[in-house]
Amino acid sequence: MTDDLRLRRRGVLTLAALTASMAACSRTAPTAATPQPPVITPMSTKPDISVPSVAPSPTPSATSKAAKPEEEAEPVAAKKTGKGGPVPALDRAMLGSYLALGGKSLSQSLALRRGQLGREQRIVHQFWGWSERMPSSFSSIGTSTLMISWHGTKLASVASGAQDSVIKAAASRLAAYGKPLLLRWAWEMNGDWFEWCGPNNGNDPGRYVKAFRRIHKIFRDKGADNVAFVWSPNWNSSPNTSSNAMSRYYPGDDYVDWVGVSGYDFYSESPATLFRPVVSAYGKRKPIIVTETAAIDHGGGSKAAWIKKLSAYVRSTPSIGAVVWFDTDVQDDSKHNFRFDTSSDALAAYRSMARSARFSG
């Protein structure tokens, strides 16, 4: 199977590498009629991750009305919706990114994007390993909201209390951080590419739910009330079985502030195909955050065209409160360049989206 059909994930990130090295990309199922089996390629330091072995089940339906054009007037004031916990959801979407640009530090990358877009990142996304020391400050991101994707571990050890010391230490550090932040623990649990994924934990989603709730309780007991919890499945499940359905991993409304979703157009899927299932299932209960996304260059101006589709989809979907781009050209195990400035038309499309009123949250 070619690299188009799989992306590997980094197993553990170090704090020293957070501003320059890469983390996770989500996978999608091929859209071919005959699904192909996953291929595992041995790696010396980190596990290889296969894509789902089944084709995606959701198919987009025609929207009832066309999306509003960029120039159409939108509401003037951004108002709190009462959702989102410590990071309130507004009636306009926050726009941010995971930034890892070749040869640039995080500060340099932020400065480049500031110059190109004429605005700051509303969210700055970073990855932390399970046992790494959480930050109690992060001055380089300025006023941006920090989103941490925190690697999980085997679920039984979390649910049993064996990992409580790790969780308590993380909760204390993030409580000391003081500012509101987003915490995305053990994302894409409905896949089969991480040690915390359901298929790698006895095909028992209840283990994930129990672990998530335990972490949430410890954080609240430690006074980490500034932490908004993000529950973030992959856009489709692998394997696509009843026991691995994303809904079975949902910890419950009392434990989730934002519902996230990962989805990339690896096979030219539309934004509606990638995100509508999660929006439909949870958008009336929780604000939705697209936690990982990027357009793949399929040639012929496809990247710019997909960015325009993403902008239009978010404009027509008020429950989406945030979009976080996976902005990198140094994913060491993929041929794809996920940056939005790989061509002048793609940059122009992203700049137009970033400057629109809908994305001014």
CSV table of C-alpha atoms in Angstrom, one decimal:
chain,number,residue,atom,x,y,z
A,1,MET,CA,0.0,0.0,0.0
A,2,THR,CA,1.4,3.4,-0.9
A,3,ASP,CA,1.9,6.4,1.4
A,4,ASP,CA,-1.4,7.8,0.0
A,5,LEU,CA,-3.2,5.1,2.0
A,6,ARG,CA,-1.6,5.5,5.3
A,7,LEU,CA,0.0,8.1,7.6
A,8,ARG,CA,2.2,7.3,10.6
A,9,ARG,CA,1.9,9.0,13.9
A,10,ARG,CA,4.7,10.1,16.3
A,11,GLY,CA,4.5,8.0,19.4
A,12,VAL,CA,6.1,10.4,21.9
A,13,LEU,CA,7.0,14.1,21.4
A,14,THR,CA,9.6,15.9,23.5
A,15,LEU,CA,9.0,19.4,24.7
A,16,ALA,CA,12.2,20.5,23.0
A,17,ALA,CA,10.8,19.5,19.6
A,18,LEU,CA,7.3,20.9,20.0
A,19,THR,CA,8.0,24.0,17.9
A,20,ALA,CA,9.7,22.3,15.1
A,21,SER,CA,8.8,18.6,14.9
A,22,MET,CA,5.6,16.9,13.8
A,23,ALA,CA,2.7,15.1,15.4
A,24,ALA,CA,-0.4,13.4,14.3
A,25,CYS,CA,-2.4,13.5,11.0
A,26,SER,CA,-5.7,11.7,10.8
A,27,ARG,CA,-6.4,9.0,8.2
A,28,THR,CA,-9.3,8.4,6.0
A,29,ALA,CA,-10.7,5.3,4.3
A,30,PRO,CA,-10.1,5.0,0.6
A,31,THR,CA,-13.2,5.7,-1.4
A,32,ALA,CA,-12.7,2.8,-3.9
A,33,ALA,CA,-15.5,0.3,-4.1
A,34,THR,CA,-13.2,-2.5,-3.0
A,35,PRO,CA,-11.4,-1.7,0.3
A,36,GLN,CA,-7.8,-2.7,0.7
A,37,PRO,CA,-6.4,-4.3,3.8
A,38,PRO,CA,-4.1,-2.2,6.0
A,39,VAL,CA,-0.3,-2.6,5.7
A,40,ILE,CA,2.0,-2.3,8.7
A,41,THR,CA,5.5,-1.3,8.0
A,42,PRO,CA,7.9,-1.9,10.9
A,43,MET,CA,9.6,1.2,12.3
A,44,SER,CA,12.6,1.4,14.6
A,45,THR,CA,11.3,4.1,17.0
A,46,LYS,CA,7.6,4.6,16.4
A,47,PRO,CA,4.7,2.4,15.3
A,48,ASP,CA,3.4,2.5,11.8
A,49,ILE,CA,-0.3,3.4,11.5
A,50,SER,CA,-2.6,1.9,8.9
A,51,VAL,CA,-5.7,3.6,7.5
A,52,PRO,CA,-9.2,2.2,7.9
A,53,SER,CA,-9.8,-1.0,5.9
A,54,VAL,CA,-13.3,0.0,4.9
A,55,ALA,CA,-14.8,2.7,2.8
A,56,PRO,CA,-16.5,5.6,4.6
A,57,SER,CA,-20.2,5.1,5.1
A,58,PRO,CA,-21.4,8.8,5.3
A,59,THR,CA,-22.3,10.3,2.0
A,60,PRO,CA,-23.1,14.0,1.7
A,61,SER,CA,-26.6,15.1,0.7
A,62,ALA,CA,-27.4,18.3,-1.2
A,63,THR,CA,-27.6,21.3,1.1
A,64,SER,CA,-31.0,23.0,1.4
A,65,LYS,CA,-29.7,26.4,0.5
A,66,ALA,CA,-26.5,27.8,-0.9
A,67,ALA,CA,-23.8,29.0,1.4
A,68,LYS,CA,-23.6,32.8,1.9
A,69,PRO,CA,-21.0,34.5,-0.3
A,70,GLU,CA,-18.0,36.0,1.6
A,71,GLU,CA,-19.1,39.5,1.0
A,72,GLU,CA,-22.6,39.1,2.5
A,73,ALA,CA,-23.1,40.9,5.7
A,74,GLU,CA,-22.9,38.9,8.9
A,75,PRO,CA,-23.8,39.7,12.5
A,76,VAL,CA,-21.7,42.5,13.9
A,77,ALA,CA,-21.3,41.4,17.5
A,78,ALA,CA,-19.8,38.1,18.6
A,79,LYS,CA,-21.9,36.7,21.4
A,80,LYS,CA,-21.3,33.9,23.9
A,81,THR,CA,-23.5,30.9,23.3
A,82,GLY,CA,-23.2,29.5,26.8
A,83,LYS,CA,-21.3,26.5,25.5
A,84,GLY,CA,-17.7,25.5,25.5
A,85,GLY,CA,-16.9,25.7,29.2
A,86,PRO,CA,-13.7,27.6,30.0
A,87,VAL,CA,-13.2,28.4,26.3
A,88,PRO,CA,-16.6,29.8,25.4
A,89,ALA,CA,-18.0,29.2,21.9
A,90,LEU,CA,-19.0,32.3,20.0
A,91,ASP,CA,-21.3,32.9,17.1
A,92,ARG,CA,-18.2,33.2,15.0
A,93,ALA,CA,-15.6,30.6,14.5
A,94,MET,CA,-12.1,30.7,15.9
A,95,LEU,CA,-9.4,29.9,13.4
A,96,GLY,CA,-6.0,28.5,14.5
A,97,SER,CA,-3.4,26.0,13.5
A,98,TYR,CA,-0.8,23.4,14.5
A,99,LEU,CA,2.3,25.1,13.2
A,100,ALA,CA,5.5,23.3,12.2
A,101,LEU,CA,7.2,24.9,9.2
A,102,GLY,CA,10.5,23.6,8.0
A,103,GLY,CA,13.5,25.7,9.3
A,104,LYS,CA,11.3,28.0,11.5
A,105,SER,CA,10.7,28.2,15.2
A,106,LEU,CA,7.1,28.5,16.5
A,107,SER,CA,7.6,32.3,17.0
A,108,GLN,CA,9.0,32.6,13.4
A,109,SER,CA,6.1,30.6,12.0
A,110,LEU,CA,3.5,32.7,13.9
A,111,ALA,CA,5.2,35.8,12.5
A,112,LEU,CA,5.0,34.5,9.0
A,113,ARG,CA,1.4,33.7,9.2
A,114,ARG,CA,0.6,37.0,10.9
A,115,GLY,CA,2.2,38.8,7.9
A,116,GLN,CA,0.4,36.7,5.4
A,117,LEU,CA,-3.1,36.8,7.0
A,118,GLY,CA,-3.0,40.1,8.8
A,119,ARG,CA,-4.3,38.5,12.0
A,120,GLU,CA,-3.2,36.3,14.9
A,121,GLN,CA,-3.9,32.6,15.3
A,122,ARG,CA,-6.9,32.3,17.6
A,123,ILE,CA,-5.8,28.8,18.6
A,124,VAL,CA,-2.3,27.4,18.7
A,125,HIS,CA,-2.3,23.6,18.7
A,126,GLN,CA,0.6,21.6,20.3
A,127,PHE,CA,1.1,17.9,21.1
A,128,TRP,CA,2.3,16.5,24.5
A,129,GLY,CA,3.4,12.9,25.3
A,130,TRP,CA,1.5,11.1,28.1
A,131,SER,CA,4.3,11.5,30.8
A,132,GLU,CA,5.7,14.8,29.6
A,133,ARG,CA,5.6,17.8,32.0
A,134,MET,CA,2.7,20.0,31.0
A,135,PRO,CA,3.4,23.7,30.6
A,136,SER,CA,2.5,26.3,33.3
A,137,SER,CA,3.2,29.1,30.9
A,138,PHE,CA,3.5,29.5,27.1
A,139,SER,CA,4.5,33.1,26.4
A,140,SER,CA,5.4,32.6,22.7
A,141,ILE,CA,1.8,32.3,21.7
A,142,GLY,CA,0.7,35.7,23.1
A,143,THR,CA,-3.0,36.0,23.5
A,144,SER,CA,-3.8,32.9,21.4
A,145,THR,CA,-5.7,30.1,23.1
A,146,LEU,CA,-3.6,27.0,23.6
A,147,MET,CA,-4.9,23.6,22.5
A,148,ILE,CA,-3.0,20.6,23.8
A,149,SER,CA,-3.4,17.2,22.2
A,150,TRP,CA,-2.4,14.9,25.0
A,151,HIS,CA,-1.3,11.4,24.1
A,152,GLY,CA,-3.1,8.6,25.9
A,153,THR,CA,-1.8,5.3,27.1
A,154,LYS,CA,-3.4,1.9,27.7
A,155,LEU,CA,-6.9,2.5,29.0
A,156,ALA,CA,-7.0,-0.1,31.7
A,157,SER,CA,-4.1,1.6,33.6
A,158,VAL,CA,-5.9,4.9,33.5
A,159,ALA,CA,-9.3,3.6,34.5
A,160,SER,CA,-7.8,1.5,37.4
A,161,GLY,CA,-6.1,4.5,39.0
A,162,ALA,CA,-2.6,3.3,38.2
A,163,GLN,CA,-1.9,6.5,36.2
A,164,ASP,CA,-3.3,8.9,38.8
A,165,SER,CA,0.0,10.4,39.6
A,166,VAL,CA,0.6,11.3,36.0
A,167,ILE,CA,-2.9,12.8,35.7
A,168,LYS,CA,-2.6,14.8,38.9
A,169,ALA,CA,0.7,16.3,37.9
A,170,ALA,CA,-0.7,17.3,34.5
A,171,ALA,CA,-3.8,18.8,36.2
A,172,SER,CA,-1.7,20.8,38.6
A,173,ARG,CA,0.5,22.2,35.9
A,174,LEU,CA,-2.3,23.2,33.7
A,175,ALA,CA,-4.2,24.7,36.6
A,176,ALA,CA,-1.1,26.9,37.2
A,177,TYR,CA,-1.2,27.9,33.6
A,178,GLY,CA,-4.2,30.0,34.6
A,179,LYS,CA,-5.5,30.9,31.2
A,180,PRO,CA,-8.4,29.1,29.5
A,181,LEU,CA,-7.1,26.3,27.3
A,182,LEU,CA,-8.4,23.3,25.3
A,183,LEU,CA,-7.3,19.8,26.2
A,184,ARG,CA,-7.8,17.0,23.6
A,185,TRP,CA,-7.0,13.8,25.3
A,186,ALA,CA,-6.5,10.5,23.5
A,187,TRP,CA,-8.0,11.6,20.2
A,188,GLU,CA,-9.2,9.4,17.4
A,189,MET,CA,-10.1,6.6,19.8
A,190,ASN,CA,-12.3,5.1,17.1
A,191,GLY,CA,-9.3,4.2,15.0
A,192,ASP,CA,-6.9,1.4,15.3
A,193,TRP,CA,-3.6,3.3,15.1
A,194,PHE,CA,-2.9,4.3,18.7
A,195,GLU,CA,-2.4,2.3,21.9
A,196,TRP,CA,-5.5,4.0,23.4
A,197,CYS,CA,-7.8,3.2,20.5
A,198,GLY,CA,-10.7,0.9,21.3
A,199,PRO,CA,-9.6,-2.0,19.0
A,200,ASN,CA,-6.3,-2.1,20.9
A,201,ASN,CA,-8.1,-2.2,24.2
A,202,GLY,CA,-10.3,-5.2,24.0
A,203,ASN,CA,-12.9,-3.6,21.6
A,204,ASP,CA,-14.5,-2.2,24.7
A,205,PRO,CA,-15.4,1.5,24.4
A,206,GLY,CA,-16.5,1.5,28.0
A,207,ARG,CA,-12.8,1.5,29.0
A,208,TYR,CA,-12.2,4.7,27.1
A,209,VAL,CA,-15.3,6.3,28.7
A,210,LYS,CA,-14.2,5.3,32.2
A,211,ALA,CA,-10.7,6.6,31.6
A,212,PHE,CA,-11.9,10.0,30.2
A,213,ARG,CA,-14.3,10.5,33.1
A,214,ARG,CA,-11.5,9.7,35.6
A,215,ILE,CA,-9.2,12.2,34.1
A,216,HIS,CA,-12.0,14.8,34.0
A,217,LYS,CA,-12.7,14.3,37.7
A,218,ILE,CA,-9.1,14.5,38.8
A,219,PHE,CA,-8.7,17.8,36.8
A,220,ARG,CA,-11.7,19.3,38.5
A,221,ASP,CA,-10.5,18.0,41.9
A,222,LYS,CA,-7.2,19.7,41.3
A,223,GLY,CA,-8.8,23.0,40.5
A,224,ALA,CA,-8.0,23.0,36.8
A,225,ASP,CA,-11.2,24.8,36.0
A,226,ASN,CA,-9.5,26.7,33.2
A,227,VAL,CA,-9.3,23.5,31.1
A,228,ALA,CA,-12.0,22.9,28.5
A,229,PHE,CA,-12.2,19.2,27.6
A,230,VAL,CA,-12.3,18.2,23.9
A,231,TRP,CA,-13.6,14.8,22.9
A,232,SER,CA,-12.3,14.3,19.4
A,233,PRO,CA,-13.0,11.1,17.3
A,234,ASN,CA,-11.7,10.5,13.7
A,235,TRP,CA,-14.4,11.4,11.1
A,236,ASN,CA,-14.9,7.7,10.4
A,237,SER,CA,-14.2,4.6,12.3
A,238,SER,CA,-11.6,1.8,11.6
A,239,PRO,CA,-12.7,-0.9,11.7
A,240,ASN,CA,-16.2,0.2,10.8
A,241,THR,CA,-18.0,-2.2,13.3
A,242,SER,CA,-20.8,-1.7,15.7
A,243,SER,CA,-18.4,-2.1,18.7
A,244,ASN,CA,-16.2,0.7,17.3
A,245,ALA,CA,-18.9,3.2,16.5
A,246,MET,CA,-17.7,6.7,17.6
A,247,SER,CA,-20.9,7.2,19.6
A,248,ARG,CA,-19.9,4.4,22.0
A,249,TYR,CA,-16.9,6.4,23.1
A,250,TYR,CA,-18.7,9.5,24.1
A,251,PRO,CA,-18.1,10.2,27.8
A,252,GLY,CA,-21.3,12.2,28.3
A,253,ASP,CA,-22.3,15.8,28.2
A,254,ASP,CA,-21.1,16.4,31.7
A,255,TYR,CA,-17.5,15.6,30.8
A,256,VAL,CA,-17.2,17.2,27.4
A,257,ASP,CA,-17.0,21.0,26.6
A,258,TRP,CA,-16.2,20.7,22.9
A,259,VAL,CA,-16.7,17.9,20.4
A,260,GLY,CA,-13.8,17.7,17.9
A,261,VAL,CA,-13.2,15.9,14.7
A,262,SER,CA,-10.2,15.1,12.5
A,263,GLY,CA,-10.6,14.9,8.7
A,264,TYR,CA,-8.4,15.5,5.6
A,265,ASP,CA,-9.4,15.3,2.0
A,266,PHE,CA,-6.9,12.5,1.2
A,267,TYR,CA,-9.3,11.1,-1.3
A,268,SER,CA,-11.0,14.4,-2.3
A,269,GLU,CA,-13.7,14.1,0.3
A,270,SER,CA,-15.8,17.2,0.7
A,271,PRO,CA,-15.9,19.1,4.1
A,272,ALA,CA,-19.5,17.9,4.4
A,273,THR,CA,-18.5,14.3,4.0
A,274,LEU,CA,-15.8,14.7,6.6
A,275,PHE,CA,-17.6,16.7,9.3
A,276,ARG,CA,-21.3,16.4,8.8
A,277,PRO,CA,-21.6,13.1,10.8
A,278,VAL,CA,-20.1,14.6,13.9
A,279,VAL,CA,-22.0,17.9,13.4
A,280,SER,CA,-25.3,16.1,13.0
A,281,ALA,CA,-24.7,13.9,16.1
A,282,TYR,CA,-23.4,16.5,18.5
A,283,GLY,CA,-23.8,20.0,17.1
A,284,LYS,CA,-27.1,20.7,19.0
A,285,ARG,CA,-25.5,19.7,22.3
A,286,LYS,CA,-21.9,20.9,22.1
A,287,PRO,CA,-19.9,23.4,20.0
A,288,ILE,CA,-17.9,21.6,17.3
A,289,ILE,CA,-14.2,22.1,16.7
A,290,VAL,CA,-12.4,20.8,13.6
A,291,THR,CA,-9.3,19.8,15.5
A,292,GLU,CA,-7.2,18.6,12.5
A,293,THR,CA,-7.7,19.4,8.9
A,294,ALA,CA,-5.8,20.4,5.8
A,295,ALA,CA,-6.3,20.2,2.0
A,296,ILE,CA,-4.2,17.8,-0.1
A,297,ASP,CA,-2.9,19.0,-3.4
A,298,HIS,CA,-4.6,16.8,-6.0
A,299,GLY,CA,-3.5,19.1,-8.9
A,300,GLY,CA,-5.4,21.6,-10.9
A,301,GLY,CA,-5.9,24.1,-8.2
A,302,SER,CA,-7.6,21.5,-5.9
A,303,LYS,CA,-6.1,22.9,-2.7
A,304,ALA,CA,-7.6,26.4,-3.2
A,305,ALA,CA,-10.9,24.9,-4.3
A,306,TRP,CA,-11.1,22.7,-1.1
A,307,ILE,CA,-10.3,25.7,1.1
A,308,LYS,CA,-13.1,27.6,-0.5
A,309,LYS,CA,-15.4,24.6,0.1
A,310,LEU,CA,-14.3,24.5,3.8
A,311,SER,CA,-15.1,28.2,4.2
A,312,ALA,CA,-18.5,27.8,2.6
A,313,TYR,CA,-19.3,24.8,4.8
A,314,VAL,CA,-18.4,26.5,8.0
A,315,ARG,CA,-20.4,29.6,7.0
A,316,SER,CA,-23.5,27.3,6.5
A,317,THR,CA,-22.9,25.4,9.7
A,318,PRO,CA,-23.3,27.6,12.8
A,319,SER,CA,-22.5,24.8,15.3
A,320,ILE,CA,-18.8,24.8,14.2
A,321,GLY,CA,-17.1,27.1,16.7
A,322,ALA,CA,-13.5,26.6,15.7
A,323,VAL,CA,-11.3,25.2,12.9
A,324,VAL,CA,-7.6,24.2,13.5
A,325,TRP,CA,-5.4,23.8,10.4
A,326,PHE,CA,-2.6,21.2,10.3
A,327,ASP,CA,-0.1,23.6,9.0
A,328,THR,CA,3.2,21.9,8.2
A,329,ASP,CA,5.6,20.8,5.5
A,330,VAL,CA,7.8,18.6,7.6
A,331,GLN,CA,5.6,15.5,8.2
A,332,ASP,CA,8.5,13.1,8.0
A,333,ASP,CA,6.5,10.1,7.0
A,334,SER,CA,4.2,11.6,4.3
A,335,LYS,CA,4.8,13.1,0.9
A,336,HIS,CA,2.0,15.6,1.5
A,337,ASN,CA,2.7,19.3,2.2
A,338,PHE,CA,-0.2,20.5,4.4
A,339,ARG,CA,0.7,24.2,4.3
A,340,PHE,CA,-1.9,26.5,2.8
A,341,ASP,CA,0.7,28.7,1.0
A,342,THR,CA,2.0,26.1,-1.5
A,343,SER,CA,0.5,28.2,-4.3
A,344,SER,CA,-0.7,31.7,-4.7
A,345,ASP,CA,-4.3,30.7,-5.2
A,346,ALA,CA,-4.4,28.5,-2.1
A,347,LEU,CA,-2.9,31.3,0.0
A,348,ALA,CA,-5.4,33.7,-1.4
A,349,ALA,CA,-8.3,31.3,-0.6
A,350,TYR,CA,-7.1,30.8,2.9
A,351,ARG,CA,-6.5,34.5,3.5
A,352,SER,CA,-10.0,35.2,2.3
A,353,MET,CA,-11.4,32.6,4.7
A,354,ALA,CA,-9.3,34.0,7.6
A,355,ARG,CA,-10.4,37.5,7.0
A,356,SER,CA,-14.1,36.8,6.7
A,357,ALA,CA,-16.5,37.7,9.4
A,358,ARG,CA,-17.4,34.1,10.1
A,359,PHE,CA,-13.9,33.3,11.1
A,360,SER,CA,-13.4,36.3,13.4
A,361,GLY,CA,-14.1,34.5,16.6
